[in-house]
Amino acid sequence: METFAFLIHPLDIDDIAKKYKIAKRVSPKVVGQVVRRRPSFVVSEIEGIQSKTGVKAKGWFIAVPLLPWQFTKLEEEYVVEKLAKACKVAKKEGAKIVGLGAFTAIAGGGGKALSEIVDIPVTTGNTYTTTTAIQGTMQAAKEMDIDPSQATLAVVGATGSIGQACAKVMAPDFIKTIIVGRDKDRLNELKDNISVFGEEGIEASTSVEDAVGKADVIVTVTGATGSVIKPGSIKSGAIICDVARPRDVSRKVSVERDDVLVIDGSIVKAPGDVSFNFDFGPPPGMCEGCVGETIILALERRYENYTIGKNITVDKVKEMEMLAEKHGFTLAGLRRHEQLITISEIDKIKSKIKEGKKR
Ligand SMILES: NC(=O)c1ccc[n+]([C@@H]2O[C@H](COP(=O)([O-])OP(=O)(O)OC[C@H]3O[C@@H](n4cnc5c(N)ncnc54)[C@H](OP(=O)(O)O)[C@@H]3O)[C@@H](O)[C@H]2O)c1
């Protein structure tokens, strides 16, 4: 039996109030002070994972009692030490690799500092997140009858870790790619590292508005704390894959733009009769790409630091695609705000696009 653990943490005060009602009656500062004194603990045992190859795995969700703002405001050394203690809990349970969820994947240079002080391999899971974002986007393009070889792609947040990998993998399939970021020098450096046909095949832009006004397919993956894509500027008929958390696409887009398809990044179905035994967001038996990567590495017996730091490589994105297929992970359909997008919803969007063209 192969084994793994995955670190999670409360996302807000509501999460804590599910167990301790008093959390809602005292100030967030007091809740934070109390929470951070608690040791990490096992939340649930993950059972029933069985690869297509027959290999079985089990794992544990381990809670790190820190709130999102504490991961960025508290001293890095303190946070990394807290994560190391959670890794000890994981190892004591029998885990052979630890995946880093949500803000635990950001602390200490994306798992780098942690990997240097623990005696168990760690991974952020961001490689498979990238793989699934690309797969979801290409599937959505197909459903919307968009032919990439005739379409323009925009990657918003392209200078980031996930963004640069998406741009490098996807650009060769599109007639034109617009990479969008805030730093011109870093954009130009990236531009030189993307293979496309001819000069016109790639454009660097610092204007999100301008890029989304031209693109048929958009992958958005910035680290912005508020929305960066508003309803007004999007091209009619576009699809947008919103990988960012918090989301990049304003909620208003779904309300005001019935001629645009917005999908979530990365939910997958794990192989076997899987019970996570804890409600962490996705429907039963499904998980985010980062959890998926940790399970895949365990099933593959690749007990090594896999995705660490900011460098997600094209080779690894492709390797994860191959390993996911080998072990029986599949995309959990196209989703928006965790809900499945039905064929009839896609048909409605398509007919709105046609109506718009007639006008
Ligand atoms: N859905 C999932 O399962 C999942 C998994 C992992 C990560 N994520 C999310 O993916 C996003 C990116 O992660 P990452 O690891 O690639 O981050 P990253 O390496 O820090 O890259 C962030 C990118 O966003 C840009 N950016 C930051 N603030 C911005 C703003 N206000 N406006 C426009 N651009 C901005 C940065 O540009 P500069 O170079 O100018 O700073 C950079 O290009 C995050 O939201 C993260 O939470 C989601």
mmCIF file of C-alpha atoms and ligand atoms in Angstrom:
data_model
loop_
_atom_site.group_PDB
_atom_site.id
_atom_site.type_symbol
_atom_site.label_atom_id
_atom_site.label_comp_id
_atom_site.label_asym_id
_atom_site.label_seq_id
_atom_site.Cartn_x
_atom_site.Cartn_y
_atom_site.Cartn_z
ATOM 1 C CA MET A 1 0.000 0.000 0.000
ATOM 2 C CA GLU A 2 1.417 3.388 -1.049
ATOM 3 C CA THR A 3 0.868 6.348 1.263
ATOM 4 C CA PHE A 4 0.712 10.134 1.250
ATOM 5 C CA ALA A 5 -0.546 13.080 3.299
ATOM 6 C CA PHE A 6 -1.925 16.443 2.218
ATOM 7 C CA LEU A 7 -1.717 19.603 4.321
ATOM 8 C CA ILE A 8 -4.779 21.836 4.552
ATOM 9 C CA HIS A 9 -5.727 24.812 6.731
ATOM 10 C CA PRO A 10 -8.871 26.793 7.638
ATOM 11 C CA LEU A 11 -9.658 29.248 4.820
ATOM 12 C CA ASP A 12 -11.607 31.670 7.024
ATOM 13 C CA ILE A 13 -13.269 32.141 10.416
ATOM 14 C CA ASP A 14 -16.378 30.310 9.125
ATOM 15 C CA ASP A 15 -14.281 27.155 8.704
ATOM 16 C CA ILE A 16 -13.244 27.345 12.365
ATOM 17 C CA ALA A 17 -16.784 28.177 13.503
ATOM 18 C CA LYS A 18 -17.990 24.885 11.975
ATOM 19 C CA LYS A 19 -16.248 23.193 14.928
ATOM 20 C CA TYR A 20 -16.028 26.019 17.491
ATOM 21 C CA LYS A 21 -19.126 28.281 17.307
ATOM 22 C CA ILE A 22 -17.514 30.800 19.654
ATOM 23 C CA ALA A 23 -15.099 31.780 16.824
ATOM 24 C CA LYS A 24 -17.826 33.980 15.363
ATOM 25 C CA ARG A 25 -18.388 35.843 18.613
ATOM 26 C CA VAL A 26 -14.810 37.014 19.205
ATOM 27 C CA SER A 27 -12.515 39.180 17.081
ATOM 28 C CA PRO A 28 -10.587 37.562 14.173
ATOM 29 C CA LYS A 29 -7.348 38.620 15.880
ATOM 30 C CA VAL A 30 -8.214 36.615 19.029
ATOM 31 C CA VAL A 31 -9.301 33.610 16.913
ATOM 32 C CA GLY A 32 -5.962 33.798 15.077
ATOM 33 C CA GLN A 33 -4.001 33.901 18.348
ATOM 34 C CA VAL A 34 -5.842 30.882 19.765
ATOM 35 C CA VAL A 35 -5.689 28.888 16.523
ATOM 36 C CA ARG A 36 -1.938 29.267 15.998
ATOM 37 C CA ARG A 37 -1.210 27.720 19.403
ATOM 38 C CA ARG A 38 -2.956 24.473 18.411
ATOM 39 C CA PRO A 39 -0.815 21.606 17.103
ATOM 40 C CA SER A 40 -1.402 20.104 13.644
ATOM 41 C CA PHE A 41 -3.764 17.135 13.623
ATOM 42 C CA VAL A 42 -5.193 14.417 11.367
ATOM 43 C CA VAL A 43 -8.508 15.521 9.862
ATOM 44 C CA SER A 44 -9.414 12.345 7.985
ATOM 45 C CA GLU A 45 -8.123 9.180 6.408
ATOM 46 C CA ILE A 46 -8.405 8.991 2.619
ATOM 47 C CA GLU A 47 -9.376 5.484 1.514
ATOM 48 C CA GLY A 48 -10.214 3.441 -1.563
ATOM 49 C CA ILE A 49 -7.654 4.799 -4.062
ATOM 50 C CA GLN A 50 -6.821 2.190 -6.690
ATOM 51 C CA SER A 51 -4.847 2.957 -9.839
ATOM 52 C CA LYS A 52 -5.707 1.438 -13.216
ATOM 53 C CA THR A 53 -2.410 -0.451 -12.746
ATOM 54 C CA GLY A 54 -3.797 -2.088 -9.595
ATOM 55 C CA VAL A 55 -1.573 -0.186 -7.147
ATOM 56 C CA LYS A 56 -3.469 0.969 -4.038
ATOM 57 C CA ALA A 57 -2.873 4.046 -1.903
ATOM 58 C CA LYS A 58 -4.215 5.630 1.232
ATOM 59 C CA GLY A 59 -3.558 8.999 2.803
ATOM 60 C CA TRP A 60 -4.417 11.578 5.411
ATOM 61 C CA PHE A 61 -5.558 15.189 5.398
ATOM 62 C CA ILE A 62 -3.501 16.989 8.051
ATOM 63 C CA ALA A 63 -4.728 20.365 9.324
ATOM 64 C CA VAL A 64 -2.227 23.147 9.946
ATOM 65 C CA PRO A 65 -3.999 25.529 12.338
ATOM 66 C CA LEU A 66 -3.176 28.847 10.668
ATOM 67 C CA LEU A 67 -5.494 31.257 8.843
ATOM 68 C CA PRO A 68 -4.574 32.556 5.322
ATOM 69 C CA TRP A 69 -3.373 35.980 6.509
ATOM 70 C CA GLN A 70 -1.125 34.331 9.126
ATOM 71 C CA PHE A 71 0.839 32.536 6.380
ATOM 72 C CA THR A 72 1.872 35.901 4.938
ATOM 73 C CA LYS A 73 2.009 38.091 8.081
ATOM 74 C CA LEU A 74 3.781 35.786 10.557
ATOM 75 C CA GLU A 75 7.538 35.295 10.362
ATOM 76 C CA GLU A 76 8.446 32.838 7.596
ATOM 77 C CA GLU A 77 10.642 30.784 9.935
ATOM 78 C CA TYR A 78 7.733 30.304 12.349
ATOM 79 C CA VAL A 79 5.363 29.236 9.570
ATOM 80 C CA VAL A 80 7.841 26.803 8.003
ATOM 81 C CA GLU A 81 8.543 25.290 11.443
ATOM 82 C CA LYS A 82 4.792 24.815 11.925
ATOM 83 C CA LEU A 83 4.596 23.062 8.531
ATOM 84 C CA ALA A 84 7.540 20.849 9.497
ATOM 85 C CA LYS A 85 5.635 19.749 12.603
ATOM 86 C CA ALA A 86 2.647 18.880 10.390
ATOM 87 C CA CYS A 87 5.003 16.789 8.227
ATOM 88 C CA LYS A 88 6.058 14.917 11.396
ATOM 89 C CA VAL A 89 2.394 14.104 12.100
ATOM 90 C CA ALA A 90 2.114 12.870 8.484
ATOM 91 C CA LYS A 91 5.205 10.689 8.813
ATOM 92 C CA LYS A 92 4.005 9.243 12.126
ATOM 93 C CA GLU A 93 0.752 8.165 10.407
ATOM 94 C CA GLY A 94 2.839 6.377 7.758
ATOM 95 C CA ALA A 95 2.863 8.889 4.872
ATOM 96 C CA LYS A 96 5.789 8.706 2.447
ATOM 97 C CA ILE A 97 5.167 12.042 0.663
ATOM 98 C CA VAL A 98 3.397 15.277 1.684
ATOM 99 C CA GLY A 99 1.377 17.544 -0.632
ATOM 100 C CA LEU A 100 0.997 21.214 0.247
ATOM 101 C CA GLY A 101 -2.505 22.689 -0.041
ATOM 102 C CA ALA A 102 -3.585 26.341 -0.435
ATOM 103 C CA PHE A 103 -1.326 28.762 1.501
ATOM 104 C CA THR A 104 0.909 25.954 2.834
ATOM 105 C CA ALA A 105 2.215 25.761 -0.785
ATOM 106 C CA ILE A 106 3.213 29.419 -0.799
ATOM 107 C CA ALA A 107 5.150 29.650 2.481
ATOM 108 C CA GLY A 108 8.942 29.466 2.344
ATOM 109 C CA GLY A 109 9.392 29.890 -1.418
ATOM 110 C CA GLY A 110 6.788 27.362 -2.528
ATOM 111 C CA GLY A 111 7.862 24.471 -0.299
ATOM 112 C CA LYS A 112 11.601 25.087 -0.802
ATOM 113 C CA ALA A 113 12.483 26.044 2.787
ATOM 114 C CA LEU A 114 10.300 23.230 4.122
ATOM 115 C CA SER A 115 11.876 20.610 1.861
ATOM 116 C CA GLU A 116 15.291 21.554 3.254
ATOM 117 C CA ILE A 117 14.383 20.807 6.888
ATOM 118 C CA VAL A 118 12.080 17.770 6.749
ATOM 119 C CA ASP A 119 12.942 14.111 6.201
ATOM 120 C CA ILE A 120 9.952 13.392 3.962
ATOM 121 C CA PRO A 121 9.495 14.468 0.310
ATOM 122 C CA VAL A 122 7.108 17.374 -0.386
ATOM 123 C CA THR A 123 5.320 18.746 -3.449
ATOM 124 C CA THR A 124 3.110 21.788 -4.017
ATOM 125 C CA GLY A 125 0.978 19.956 -6.586
ATOM 126 C CA ASN A 126 1.158 22.933 -8.967
ATOM 127 C CA THR A 127 2.425 20.885 -11.912
ATOM 128 C CA TYR A 128 -0.743 18.782 -12.162
ATOM 129 C CA THR A 129 -2.812 21.935 -11.487
ATOM 130 C CA THR A 130 -1.206 23.349 -14.650
ATOM 131 C CA THR A 131 -1.813 20.135 -16.613
ATOM 132 C CA THR A 132 -5.501 20.030 -15.697
ATOM 133 C CA ALA A 133 -6.009 23.758 -16.393
ATOM 134 C CA ILE A 134 -4.656 23.197 -19.914
ATOM 135 C CA GLN A 135 -6.760 20.047 -20.421
ATOM 136 C CA GLY A 136 -9.934 21.813 -19.192
ATOM 137 C CA THR A 137 -9.304 24.808 -21.440
ATOM 138 C CA MET A 138 -8.748 22.654 -24.538
ATOM 139 C CA GLN A 139 -11.859 20.599 -23.745
ATOM 140 C CA ALA A 140 -13.910 23.794 -23.362
ATOM 141 C CA ALA A 141 -12.544 25.106 -26.684
ATOM 142 C CA LYS A 142 -13.682 21.880 -28.351
ATOM 143 C CA GLU A 143 -17.189 22.085 -26.789
ATOM 144 C CA MET A 144 -17.456 25.691 -28.014
ATOM 145 C CA ASP A 145 -16.301 24.707 -31.541
ATOM 146 C CA ILE A 146 -13.180 26.874 -31.282
ATOM 147 C CA ASP A 147 -10.347 25.643 -33.503
ATOM 148 C CA PRO A 148 -7.077 26.647 -31.743
ATOM 149 C CA SER A 149 -5.205 26.844 -35.043
ATOM 150 C CA GLN A 150 -7.525 29.720 -36.001
ATOM 151 C CA ALA A 151 -7.846 31.274 -32.520
ATOM 152 C CA THR A 152 -6.021 33.753 -30.298
ATOM 153 C CA LEU A 153 -4.963 32.666 -26.810
ATOM 154 C CA ALA A 154 -4.338 35.076 -23.920
ATOM 155 C CA VAL A 155 -2.553 33.996 -20.748
ATOM 156 C CA VAL A 156 -3.131 36.530 -17.981
ATOM 157 C CA GLY A 157 -0.510 36.319 -15.221
ATOM 158 C CA ALA A 158 1.868 34.792 -17.774
ATOM 159 C CA THR A 159 5.018 35.742 -15.858
ATOM 160 C CA GLY A 160 3.883 33.627 -12.883
ATOM 161 C CA SER A 161 4.798 30.050 -12.160
ATOM 162 C CA ILE A 162 1.615 28.410 -13.528
ATOM 163 C CA GLY A 163 1.079 31.115 -16.188
ATOM 164 C CA GLN A 164 4.483 30.705 -17.868
ATOM 165 C CA ALA A 165 4.049 26.934 -18.061
ATOM 166 C CA CYS A 166 0.528 27.305 -19.562
ATOM 167 C CA ALA A 167 1.837 29.783 -22.154
ATOM 168 C CA LYS A 168 4.799 27.585 -23.141
ATOM 169 C CA VAL A 169 2.690 24.413 -23.494
ATOM 170 C CA MET A 170 -0.345 25.976 -25.204
ATOM 171 C CA ALA A 171 1.118 28.631 -27.528
ATOM 172 C CA PRO A 172 2.256 26.230 -30.288
ATOM 173 C CA ASP A 173 -1.391 25.109 -30.807
ATOM 174 C CA PHE A 174 -2.783 28.637 -31.373
ATOM 175 C CA ILE A 175 -2.444 30.991 -34.316
ATOM 176 C CA LYS A 176 -1.546 33.791 -31.911
ATOM 177 C CA THR A 177 -0.751 34.047 -28.176
ATOM 178 C CA ILE A 178 -0.874 37.190 -26.035
ATOM 179 C CA ILE A 179 1.095 36.944 -22.811
ATOM 180 C CA VAL A 180 -0.140 39.411 -20.195
ATOM 181 C CA GLY A 181 1.754 40.606 -17.124
ATOM 182 C CA ARG A 182 2.764 43.745 -15.262
ATOM 183 C CA ASP A 183 6.529 43.633 -15.759
ATOM 184 C CA LYS A 184 7.623 44.409 -19.347
ATOM 185 C CA ASP A 185 11.142 43.003 -18.955
ATOM 186 C CA ARG A 186 9.928 39.678 -17.602
ATOM 187 C CA LEU A 187 7.295 39.514 -20.345
ATOM 188 C CA ASN A 188 9.918 40.039 -23.044
ATOM 189 C CA GLU A 189 12.173 37.411 -21.481
ATOM 190 C CA LEU A 190 9.262 34.935 -21.523
ATOM 191 C CA LYS A 191 8.355 35.900 -25.094
ATOM 192 C CA ASP A 192 11.828 34.767 -26.206
ATOM 193 C CA ASN A 193 11.263 31.398 -24.563
ATOM 194 C CA ILE A 194 7.959 30.525 -26.225
ATOM 195 C CA SER A 195 8.001 28.659 -29.516
ATOM 196 C CA VAL A 196 5.471 29.893 -32.065
ATOM 197 C CA PHE A 197 5.377 30.255 -35.839
ATOM 198 C CA GLY A 198 6.785 33.658 -36.783
ATOM 199 C CA GLU A 199 6.965 37.054 -35.092
ATOM 200 C CA GLU A 200 3.218 37.690 -35.299
ATOM 201 C CA GLY A 201 2.465 34.493 -33.352
ATOM 202 C CA ILE A 202 3.296 36.091 -30.014
ATOM 203 C CA GLU A 203 2.537 39.430 -28.403
ATOM 204 C CA ALA A 204 3.394 40.749 -24.941
ATOM 205 C CA SER A 205 0.919 43.074 -23.262
ATOM 206 C CA THR A 206 0.553 44.863 -19.944
ATOM 207 C CA SER A 207 -3.142 45.544 -20.573
ATOM 208 C CA VAL A 208 -5.549 42.838 -19.424
ATOM 209 C CA GLU A 209 -8.433 44.755 -20.970
ATOM 210 C CA ASP A 210 -6.814 44.949 -24.389
ATOM 211 C CA ALA A 211 -5.776 41.273 -24.384
ATOM 212 C CA VAL A 212 -9.154 39.864 -23.333
ATOM 213 C CA GLY A 213 -10.802 42.057 -25.963
ATOM 214 C CA LYS A 214 -8.818 40.207 -28.675
ATOM 215 C CA ALA A 215 -8.643 36.625 -27.321
ATOM 216 C CA ASP A 216 -10.919 33.665 -28.115
ATOM 217 C CA VAL A 217 -9.413 31.522 -25.338
ATOM 218 C CA ILE A 218 -8.153 32.964 -22.054
ATOM 219 C CA VAL A 219 -6.309 31.269 -19.196
ATOM 220 C CA THR A 220 -6.139 33.590 -16.219
ATOM 221 C CA VAL A 221 -3.878 32.778 -13.295
ATOM 222 C CA THR A 222 -2.722 35.920 -11.515
ATOM 223 C CA GLY A 223 -1.937 36.322 -7.839
ATOM 224 C CA ALA A 224 -4.235 39.382 -7.627
ATOM 225 C CA THR A 225 -6.410 39.644 -4.523
ATOM 226 C CA GLY A 226 -9.367 41.082 -6.469
ATOM 227 C CA SER A 227 -10.896 40.415 -9.891
ATOM 228 C CA VAL A 228 -8.882 41.536 -12.931
ATOM 229 C CA ILE A 229 -11.288 40.496 -15.725
ATOM 230 C CA LYS A 230 -14.474 42.578 -15.922
ATOM 231 C CA PRO A 231 -17.523 41.931 -18.136
ATOM 232 C CA GLY A 232 -17.135 44.876 -20.516
ATOM 233 C CA SER A 233 -13.901 44.049 -22.282
ATOM 234 C CA ILE A 234 -14.317 40.321 -23.126
ATOM 235 C CA LYS A 235 -14.701 39.276 -26.769
ATOM 236 C CA SER A 236 -18.058 37.645 -27.559
ATOM 237 C CA GLY A 237 -17.777 33.851 -27.745
ATOM 238 C CA ALA A 238 -14.620 33.678 -25.609
ATOM 239 C CA ILE A 239 -13.887 30.932 -23.108
ATOM 240 C CA ILE A 240 -12.054 31.776 -19.899
ATOM 241 C CA CYS A 241 -10.372 29.253 -17.627
ATOM 242 C CA ASP A 242 -10.041 30.893 -14.204
ATOM 243 C CA VAL A 243 -7.313 29.063 -12.283
ATOM 244 C CA ALA A 244 -6.628 31.851 -9.778
ATOM 245 C CA ARG A 245 -7.734 31.670 -6.136
ATOM 246 C CA PRO A 246 -9.144 34.144 -5.271
ATOM 247 C CA ARG A 247 -10.703 34.131 -8.737
ATOM 248 C CA ASP A 248 -9.584 36.576 -11.432
ATOM 249 C CA VAL A 249 -12.932 36.745 -13.221
ATOM 250 C CA SER A 250 -15.466 39.102 -11.698
ATOM 251 C CA ARG A 251 -18.739 37.429 -10.623
ATOM 252 C CA LYS A 252 -20.461 40.030 -12.789
ATOM 253 C CA VAL A 253 -19.182 38.230 -15.922
ATOM 254 C CA SER A 254 -21.573 35.289 -15.393
ATOM 255 C CA VAL A 255 -24.467 37.694 -14.788
ATOM 256 C CA GLU A 256 -23.813 40.203 -17.573
ATOM 257 C CA ARG A 257 -22.149 38.103 -20.294
ATOM 258 C CA ASP A 258 -24.320 35.174 -21.441
ATOM 259 C CA ASP A 259 -22.155 34.916 -24.584
ATOM 260 C CA VAL A 260 -18.988 33.876 -22.694
ATOM 261 C CA LEU A 261 -18.042 30.530 -21.086
ATOM 262 C CA VAL A 262 -16.147 30.712 -17.789
ATOM 263 C CA ILE A 263 -14.729 27.496 -16.323
ATOM 264 C CA ASP A 264 -12.831 26.612 -13.144
ATOM 265 C CA GLY A 265 -9.262 25.366 -13.307
ATOM 266 C CA SER A 266 -8.701 21.952 -11.979
ATOM 267 C CA ILE A 267 -11.055 19.343 -10.514
ATOM 268 C CA VAL A 268 -10.282 15.675 -11.201
ATOM 269 C CA LYS A 269 -11.850 12.310 -10.423
ATOM 270 C CA ALA A 270 -9.467 10.064 -8.489
ATOM 271 C CA PRO A 271 -9.337 6.355 -9.485
ATOM 272 C CA GLY A 272 -11.039 3.659 -7.377
ATOM 273 C CA ASP A 273 -13.893 3.930 -4.909
ATOM 274 C CA VAL A 274 -12.371 6.925 -3.150
ATOM 275 C CA SER A 275 -13.584 8.433 0.134
ATOM 276 C CA PHE A 276 -11.840 11.571 1.315
ATOM 277 C CA ASN A 277 -13.958 11.416 4.507
ATOM 278 C CA PHE A 278 -13.877 15.206 4.740
ATOM 279 C CA ASP A 279 -15.767 17.918 2.858
ATOM 280 C CA PHE A 280 -12.979 20.109 1.455
ATOM 281 C CA GLY A 281 -15.005 21.573 -1.431
ATOM 282 C CA PRO A 282 -15.107 19.242 -4.461
ATOM 283 C CA PRO A 283 -17.903 16.663 -4.855
ATOM 284 C CA PRO A 284 -17.333 13.143 -3.363
ATOM 285 C CA GLY A 285 -14.487 11.190 -5.004
ATOM 286 C CA MET A 286 -13.085 14.312 -6.662
ATOM 287 C CA CYS A 287 -10.194 16.568 -5.765
ATOM 288 C CA GLU A 288 -8.132 19.499 -6.956
ATOM 289 C CA GLY A 289 -5.103 18.956 -9.201
ATOM 290 C CA CYS A 290 -2.685 19.581 -6.317
ATOM 291 C CA VAL A 291 -4.194 16.728 -4.241
ATOM 292 C CA GLY A 292 -4.196 14.626 -7.415
ATOM 293 C CA GLU A 293 -0.475 15.211 -7.987
ATOM 294 C CA THR A 294 0.348 13.996 -4.464
ATOM 295 C CA ILE A 295 -1.703 10.820 -4.971
ATOM 296 C CA ILE A 296 -0.188 10.203 -8.420
ATOM 297 C CA LEU A 297 3.355 10.472 -7.021
ATOM 298 C CA ALA A 298 2.463 7.954 -4.283
ATOM 299 C CA LEU A 299 0.890 5.526 -6.813
ATOM 300 C CA GLU A 300 3.987 5.904 -8.992
ATOM 301 C CA ARG A 301 6.240 5.371 -5.926
ATOM 302 C CA ARG A 302 7.961 8.645 -6.862
ATOM 303 C CA TYR A 303 8.769 9.634 -3.295
ATOM 304 C CA GLU A 304 10.735 12.769 -4.169
ATOM 305 C CA ASN A 305 10.481 16.572 -3.931
ATOM 306 C CA TYR A 306 8.565 17.005 -7.196
ATOM 307 C CA THR A 307 7.104 20.512 -7.602
ATOM 308 C CA ILE A 308 9.089 22.901 -5.432
ATOM 309 C CA GLY A 309 9.571 26.646 -5.836
ATOM 310 C CA LYS A 310 8.352 28.606 -8.831
ATOM 311 C CA ASN A 311 9.826 26.603 -11.686
ATOM 312 C CA ILE A 312 7.098 24.471 -13.302
ATOM 313 C CA THR A 313 8.628 22.874 -16.384
ATOM 314 C CA VAL A 314 6.960 21.892 -19.652
ATOM 315 C CA ASP A 315 8.491 18.408 -19.353
ATOM 316 C CA LYS A 316 6.911 17.849 -15.951
ATOM 317 C CA VAL A 317 3.503 19.198 -17.096
ATOM 318 C CA LYS A 318 3.614 16.591 -19.875
ATOM 319 C CA GLU A 319 4.895 13.896 -17.502
ATOM 320 C CA MET A 320 1.980 14.550 -15.127
ATOM 321 C CA GLU A 321 -0.448 14.268 -18.051
ATOM 322 C CA MET A 322 1.013 10.860 -18.883
ATOM 323 C CA LEU A 323 1.082 9.634 -15.255
ATOM 324 C CA ALA A 324 -2.491 10.815 -14.585
ATOM 325 C CA GLU A 325 -3.675 8.866 -17.628
ATOM 326 C CA LYS A 326 -1.639 5.814 -16.560
ATOM 327 C CA HIS A 327 -3.244 5.723 -13.099
ATOM 328 C CA GLY A 328 -6.799 6.573 -14.222
ATOM 329 C CA PHE A 329 -7.293 10.209 -13.175
ATOM 330 C CA THR A 330 -9.849 12.012 -15.346
ATOM 331 C CA LEU A 331 -11.096 15.602 -15.593
ATOM 332 C CA ALA A 332 -14.355 15.950 -13.656
ATOM 333 C CA GLY A 333 -16.143 17.680 -16.555
ATOM 334 C CA LEU A 334 -16.253 21.418 -17.125
ATOM 335 C CA ARG A 335 -17.155 23.259 -13.916
ATOM 336 C CA ARG A 336 -17.912 26.784 -12.757
ATOM 337 C CA HIS A 337 -17.900 27.628 -9.046
ATOM 338 C CA GLU A 338 -17.664 23.847 -8.358
ATOM 339 C CA GLN A 339 -20.917 23.167 -10.335
ATOM 340 C CA LEU A 340 -20.951 20.991 -13.460
ATOM 341 C CA ILE A 341 -21.613 22.977 -16.651
ATOM 342 C CA THR A 342 -24.264 21.095 -18.660
ATOM 343 C CA ILE A 343 -24.423 20.628 -22.438
ATOM 344 C CA SER A 344 -27.628 22.690 -22.492
ATOM 345 C CA GLU A 345 -25.842 25.606 -20.761
ATOM 346 C CA ILE A 346 -23.121 25.460 -23.422
ATOM 347 C CA ASP A 347 -25.795 25.340 -26.172
ATOM 348 C CA LYS A 348 -27.439 28.444 -24.648
ATOM 349 C CA ILE A 349 -24.116 30.324 -24.741
ATOM 350 C CA LYS A 350 -23.602 29.278 -28.364
ATOM 351 C CA SER A 351 -27.070 30.523 -29.382
ATOM 352 C CA LYS A 352 -26.431 33.866 -27.622
ATOM 353 C CA ILE A 353 -23.226 34.215 -29.660
ATOM 354 C CA LYS A 354 -25.189 33.533 -32.879
ATOM 355 C CA GLU A 355 -27.870 36.082 -31.889
ATOM 356 C CA GLY A 356 -25.139 38.671 -31.271
ATOM 357 C CA LYS A 357 -23.617 38.022 -34.719
ATOM 358 C CA LYS A 358 -27.025 38.560 -36.442
ATOM 359 C CA ARG A 359 -27.526 41.937 -34.747
HETATM 360 N N1 LIG B 1 -7.095 26.259 -8.705
HETATM 361 C C1 LIG B 1 -6.105 25.658 -8.044
HETATM 362 O O1 LIG B 1 -6.191 24.503 -7.648
HETATM 363 C C2 LIG B 1 -4.827 26.431 -7.814
HETATM 364 C C3 LIG B 1 -3.639 25.751 -7.443
HETATM 365 C C4 LIG B 1 -2.461 26.506 -7.290
HETATM 366 C C5 LIG B 1 -2.485 27.891 -7.454
HETATM 367 N N2 LIG B 1 -3.658 28.494 -7.770
HETATM 368 C C6 LIG B 1 -3.740 29.951 -7.966
HETATM 369 O O2 LIG B 1 -3.062 30.317 -9.155
HETATM 370 C C7 LIG B 1 -2.641 31.681 -9.046
HETATM 371 C C8 LIG B 1 -1.204 31.828 -9.515
HETATM 372 O O3 LIG B 1 -0.362 30.967 -8.773
HETATM 373 P P1 LIG B 1 1.224 30.973 -9.107
HETATM 374 O O4 LIG B 1 1.826 29.984 -8.186
HETATM 375 O O5 LIG B 1 1.444 30.847 -10.569
HETATM 376 O O6 LIG B 1 1.600 32.460 -8.633
HETATM 377 P P2 LIG B 1 2.846 33.375 -9.017
HETATM 378 O O7 LIG B 1 3.984 32.576 -9.509
HETATM 379 O O8 LIG B 1 3.050 34.284 -7.854
HETATM 380 O O9 LIG B 1 2.326 34.250 -10.267
HETATM 381 C C9 LIG B 1 1.354 35.229 -10.126
HETATM 382 C C10 LIG B 1 1.231 36.039 -11.415
HETATM 383 O O10 LIG B 1 0.182 36.985 -11.224
HETATM 384 C C11 LIG B 1 0.646 38.293 -11.506
HETATM 385 N N3 LIG B 1 -0.036 39.233 -10.611
HETATM 386 C C12 LIG B 1 0.051 39.321 -9.268
HETATM 387 N N4 LIG B 1 -0.760 40.285 -8.815
HETATM 388 C C13 LIG B 1 -1.374 40.819 -9.907
HETATM 389 C C14 LIG B 1 -2.321 41.852 -10.099
HETATM 390 N N5 LIG B 1 -2.814 42.547 -9.075
HETATM 391 N N6 LIG B 1 -2.742 42.120 -11.374
HETATM 392 C C15 LIG B 1 -2.255 41.441 -12.430
HETATM 393 N N7 LIG B 1 -1.336 40.454 -12.296
HETATM 394 C C16 LIG B 1 -0.910 40.143 -11.052
HETATM 395 C C17 LIG B 1 2.135 38.246 -11.254
HETATM 396 O O11 LIG B 1 2.703 39.272 -12.006
HETATM 397 P P3 LIG B 1 3.972 40.089 -11.532
HETATM 398 O O12 LIG B 1 5.115 39.324 -12.139
HETATM 399 O O13 LIG B 1 3.780 41.417 -12.138
HETATM 400 O O14 LIG B 1 3.965 40.100 -10.030
HETATM 401 C C18 LIG B 1 2.456 36.845 -11.779
HETATM 402 O O15 LIG B 1 2.555 36.861 -13.191
HETATM 403 C C19 LIG B 1 -2.906 32.090 -7.612
HETATM 404 O O16 LIG B 1 -4.125 32.787 -7.554
HETATM 405 C C20 LIG B 1 -3.055 30.759 -6.892
HETATM 406 O O17 LIG B 1 -3.864 30.861 -5.744
HETATM 407 C C21 LIG B 1 -4.804 27.789 -7.961
#
